[in-house]
PDB file of C-alpha atoms in Angstrom:
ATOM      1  CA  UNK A   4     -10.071  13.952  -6.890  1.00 83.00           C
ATOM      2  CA  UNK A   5      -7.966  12.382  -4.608  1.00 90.00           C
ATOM      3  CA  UNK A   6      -4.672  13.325  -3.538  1.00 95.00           C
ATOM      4  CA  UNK A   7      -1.884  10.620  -1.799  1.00 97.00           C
ATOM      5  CA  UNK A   8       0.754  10.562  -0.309  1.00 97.00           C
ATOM      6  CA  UNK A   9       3.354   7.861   0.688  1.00 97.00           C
ATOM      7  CA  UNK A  10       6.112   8.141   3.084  1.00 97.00           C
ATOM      8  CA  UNK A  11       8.362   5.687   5.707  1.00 97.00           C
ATOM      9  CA  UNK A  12      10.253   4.325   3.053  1.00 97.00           C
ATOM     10  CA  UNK A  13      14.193   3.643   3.714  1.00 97.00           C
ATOM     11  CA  UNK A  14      16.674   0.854   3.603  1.00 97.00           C
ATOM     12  CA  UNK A  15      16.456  -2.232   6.403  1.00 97.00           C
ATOM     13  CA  UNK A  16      18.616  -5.554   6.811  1.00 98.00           C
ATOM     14  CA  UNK A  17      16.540  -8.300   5.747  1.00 98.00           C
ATOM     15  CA  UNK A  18      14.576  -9.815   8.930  1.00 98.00           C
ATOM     16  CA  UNK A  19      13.669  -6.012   9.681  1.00 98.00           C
ATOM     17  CA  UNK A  20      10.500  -4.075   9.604  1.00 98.00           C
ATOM     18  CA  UNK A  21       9.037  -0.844   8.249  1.00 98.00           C
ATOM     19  CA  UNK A  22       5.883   0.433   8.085  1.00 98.00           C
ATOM     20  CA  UNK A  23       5.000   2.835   5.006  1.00 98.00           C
ATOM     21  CA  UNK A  24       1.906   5.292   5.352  1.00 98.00           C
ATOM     22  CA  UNK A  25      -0.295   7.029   2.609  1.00 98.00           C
ATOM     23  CA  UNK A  26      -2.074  10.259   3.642  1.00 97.00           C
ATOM     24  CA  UNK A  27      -4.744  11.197   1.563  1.00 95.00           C
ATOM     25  CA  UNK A  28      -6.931  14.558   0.498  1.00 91.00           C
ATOM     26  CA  UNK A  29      -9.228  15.388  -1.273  1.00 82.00           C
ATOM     27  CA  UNK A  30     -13.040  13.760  -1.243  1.00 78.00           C
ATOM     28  CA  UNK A  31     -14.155  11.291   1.845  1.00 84.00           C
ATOM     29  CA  UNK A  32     -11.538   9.082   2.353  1.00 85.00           C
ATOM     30  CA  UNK A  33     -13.715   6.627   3.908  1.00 85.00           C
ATOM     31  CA  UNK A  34     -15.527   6.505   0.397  1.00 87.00           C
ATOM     32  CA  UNK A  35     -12.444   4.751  -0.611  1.00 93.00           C
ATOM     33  CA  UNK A  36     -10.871   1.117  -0.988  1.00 95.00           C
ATOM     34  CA  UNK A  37      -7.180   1.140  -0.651  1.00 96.00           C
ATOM     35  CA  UNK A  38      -4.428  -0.392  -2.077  1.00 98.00           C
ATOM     36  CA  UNK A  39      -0.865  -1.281  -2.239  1.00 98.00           C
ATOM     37  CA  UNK A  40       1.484  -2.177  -5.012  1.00 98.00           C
ATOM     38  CA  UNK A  41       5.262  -2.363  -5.647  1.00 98.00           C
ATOM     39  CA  UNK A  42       7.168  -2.370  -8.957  1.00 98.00           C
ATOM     40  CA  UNK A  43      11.206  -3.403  -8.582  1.00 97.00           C
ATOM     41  CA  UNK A  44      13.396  -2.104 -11.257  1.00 93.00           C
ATOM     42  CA  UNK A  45      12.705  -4.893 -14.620  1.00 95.00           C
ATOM     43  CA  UNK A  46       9.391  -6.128 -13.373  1.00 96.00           C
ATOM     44  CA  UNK A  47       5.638  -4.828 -13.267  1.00 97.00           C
ATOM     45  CA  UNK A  48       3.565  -3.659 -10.679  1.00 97.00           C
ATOM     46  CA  UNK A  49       2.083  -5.919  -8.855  1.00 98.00           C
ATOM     47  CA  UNK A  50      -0.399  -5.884  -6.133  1.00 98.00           C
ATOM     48  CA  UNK A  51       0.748  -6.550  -2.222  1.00 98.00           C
ATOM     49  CA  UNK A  52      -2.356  -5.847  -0.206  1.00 98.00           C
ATOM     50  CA  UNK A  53      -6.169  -3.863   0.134  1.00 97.00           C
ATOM     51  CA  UNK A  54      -8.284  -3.219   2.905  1.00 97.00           C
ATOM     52  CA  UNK A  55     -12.276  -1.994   2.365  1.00 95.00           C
ATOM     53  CA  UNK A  56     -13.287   1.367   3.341  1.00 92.00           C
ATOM     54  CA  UNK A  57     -14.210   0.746   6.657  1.00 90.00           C
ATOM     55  CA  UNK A  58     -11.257  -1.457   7.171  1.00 89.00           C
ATOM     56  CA  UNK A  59     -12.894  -4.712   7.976  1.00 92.00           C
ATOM     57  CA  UNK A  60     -12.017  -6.875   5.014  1.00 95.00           C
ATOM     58  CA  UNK A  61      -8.401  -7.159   3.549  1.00 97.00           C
ATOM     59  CA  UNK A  62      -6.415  -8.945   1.066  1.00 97.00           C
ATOM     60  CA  UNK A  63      -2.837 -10.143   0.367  1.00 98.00           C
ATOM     61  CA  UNK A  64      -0.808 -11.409  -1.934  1.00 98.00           C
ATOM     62  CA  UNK A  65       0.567 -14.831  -1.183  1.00 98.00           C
ATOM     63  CA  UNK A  66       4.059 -13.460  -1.058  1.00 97.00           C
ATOM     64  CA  UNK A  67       3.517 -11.262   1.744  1.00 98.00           C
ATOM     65  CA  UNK A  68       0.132 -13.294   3.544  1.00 98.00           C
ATOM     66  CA  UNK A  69       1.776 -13.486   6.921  1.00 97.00           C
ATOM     67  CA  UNK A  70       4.431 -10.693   7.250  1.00 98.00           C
ATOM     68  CA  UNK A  71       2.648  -7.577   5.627  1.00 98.00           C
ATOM     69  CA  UNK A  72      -0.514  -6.052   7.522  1.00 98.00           C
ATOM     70  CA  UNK A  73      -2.517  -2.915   5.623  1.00 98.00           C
ATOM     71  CA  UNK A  74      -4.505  -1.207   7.815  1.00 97.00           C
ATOM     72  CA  UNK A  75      -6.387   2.171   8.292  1.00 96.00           C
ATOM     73  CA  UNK A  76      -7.495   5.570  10.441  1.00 96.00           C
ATOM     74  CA  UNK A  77     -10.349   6.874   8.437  1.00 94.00           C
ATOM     75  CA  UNK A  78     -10.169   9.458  11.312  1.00 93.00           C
ATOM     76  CA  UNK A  79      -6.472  10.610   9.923  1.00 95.00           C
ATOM     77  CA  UNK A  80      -7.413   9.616   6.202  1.00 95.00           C
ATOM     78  CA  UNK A  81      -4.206   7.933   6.497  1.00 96.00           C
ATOM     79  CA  UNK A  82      -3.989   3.831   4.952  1.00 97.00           C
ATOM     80  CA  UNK A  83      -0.738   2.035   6.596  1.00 98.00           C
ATOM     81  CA  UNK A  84       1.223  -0.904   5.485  1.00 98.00           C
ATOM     82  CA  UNK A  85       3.370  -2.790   7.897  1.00 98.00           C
ATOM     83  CA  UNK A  86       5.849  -4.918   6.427  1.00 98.00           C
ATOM     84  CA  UNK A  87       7.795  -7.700   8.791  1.00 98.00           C
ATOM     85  CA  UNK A  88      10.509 -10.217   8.127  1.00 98.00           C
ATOM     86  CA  UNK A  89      11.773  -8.611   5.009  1.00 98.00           C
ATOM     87  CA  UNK A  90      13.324  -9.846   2.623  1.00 98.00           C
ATOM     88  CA  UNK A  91      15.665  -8.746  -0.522  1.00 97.00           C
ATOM     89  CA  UNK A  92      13.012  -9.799  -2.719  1.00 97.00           C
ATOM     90  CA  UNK A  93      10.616  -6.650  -1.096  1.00 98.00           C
ATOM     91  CA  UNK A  94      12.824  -4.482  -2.106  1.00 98.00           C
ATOM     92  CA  UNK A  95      10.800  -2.331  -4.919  1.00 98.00           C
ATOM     93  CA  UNK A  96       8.501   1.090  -4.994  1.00 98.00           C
ATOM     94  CA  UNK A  97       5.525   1.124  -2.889  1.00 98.00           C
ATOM     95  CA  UNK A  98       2.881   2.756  -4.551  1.00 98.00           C
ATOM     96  CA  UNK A  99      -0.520   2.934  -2.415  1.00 98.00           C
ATOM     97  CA  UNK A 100      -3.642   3.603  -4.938  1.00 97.00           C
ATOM     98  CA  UNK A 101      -7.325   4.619  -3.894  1.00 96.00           C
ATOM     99  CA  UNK A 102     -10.856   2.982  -5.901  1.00 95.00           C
ATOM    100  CA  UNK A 103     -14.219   3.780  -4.968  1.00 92.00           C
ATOM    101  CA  UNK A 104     -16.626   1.512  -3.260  1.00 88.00           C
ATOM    102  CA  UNK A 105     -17.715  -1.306  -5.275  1.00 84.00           C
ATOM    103  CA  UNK A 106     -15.859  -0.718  -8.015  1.00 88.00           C
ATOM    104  CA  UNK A 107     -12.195  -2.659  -9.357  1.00 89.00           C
ATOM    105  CA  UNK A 108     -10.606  -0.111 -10.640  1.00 95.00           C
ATOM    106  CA  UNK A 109      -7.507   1.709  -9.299  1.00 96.00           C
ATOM    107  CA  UNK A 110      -8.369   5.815  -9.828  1.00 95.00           C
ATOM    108  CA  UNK A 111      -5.941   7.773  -8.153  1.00 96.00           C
ATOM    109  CA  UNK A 112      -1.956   6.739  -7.248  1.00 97.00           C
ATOM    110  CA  UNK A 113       0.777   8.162  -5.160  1.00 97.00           C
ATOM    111  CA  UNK A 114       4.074   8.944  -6.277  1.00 97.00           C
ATOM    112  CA  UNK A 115       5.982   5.885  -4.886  1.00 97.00           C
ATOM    113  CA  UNK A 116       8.046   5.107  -1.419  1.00 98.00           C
ATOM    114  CA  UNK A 117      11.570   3.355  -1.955  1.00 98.00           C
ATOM    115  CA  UNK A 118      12.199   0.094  -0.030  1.00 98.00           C
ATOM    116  CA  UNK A 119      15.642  -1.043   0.072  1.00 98.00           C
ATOM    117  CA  UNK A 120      16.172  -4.567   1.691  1.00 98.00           C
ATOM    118  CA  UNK A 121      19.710  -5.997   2.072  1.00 97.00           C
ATOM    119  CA  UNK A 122      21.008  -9.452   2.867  1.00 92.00           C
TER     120      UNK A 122
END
């Protein structure tokens, strides 16, 4: 079992930054692809970025390649995600999510960070 943890959520002008973190317990977090997703109110999840368990490969979605950057301190068992030139259109919940090595499937979520981005 695996335990997370989200936090650094707030509101921002659009054109700002923030940078969310997920701390995590439980088993080896280095055992451990991570994820990030965001749901705004109406819509479905979707998927914003992952990095590999040792934190050399990641992946984006198109509309955040360039201004999001996920990255992690096995050493902390902390994944971050920092989020540049915002826009209204980020705001949502940020949900980070954990999936064993090798395998697709999202196991264990956090309870959500709030991003508010105003124009």
């Amino acid at each position: 079992q695996v335990q997370l943890v989200e936090s650094g959520g707030g509101w921002v002008q659009a054109g700002g930054s923030l940078r969310l973190s997920c701390a995590a317990s439980g088993r080896p977090f280095s055992s451990y692809g991570m994820g990030w997703f965001r749901q705004a109110p109406g819509k479905e999840r979707e998927f914003v970025g992952a990095i590999s368990w040792s934190g050399g490969s990641t992946n984006y979605a198109d509309s955040v390649k360039g201004r999001f950057t996920i990255s992690r301190d096995n050493a902390k068992n902390t994944v971050y995600l920092q989020m540049n030139s915002l826009k209204p259109e980020d705001s949502a919940v940020y949900y980070c999510a954990a999936r064993r090595i090798a395998s697709y499937e999202w196991l264990y979520w956090g309870q959500g960070t709030q991003v508010a981005v105003s124009s």
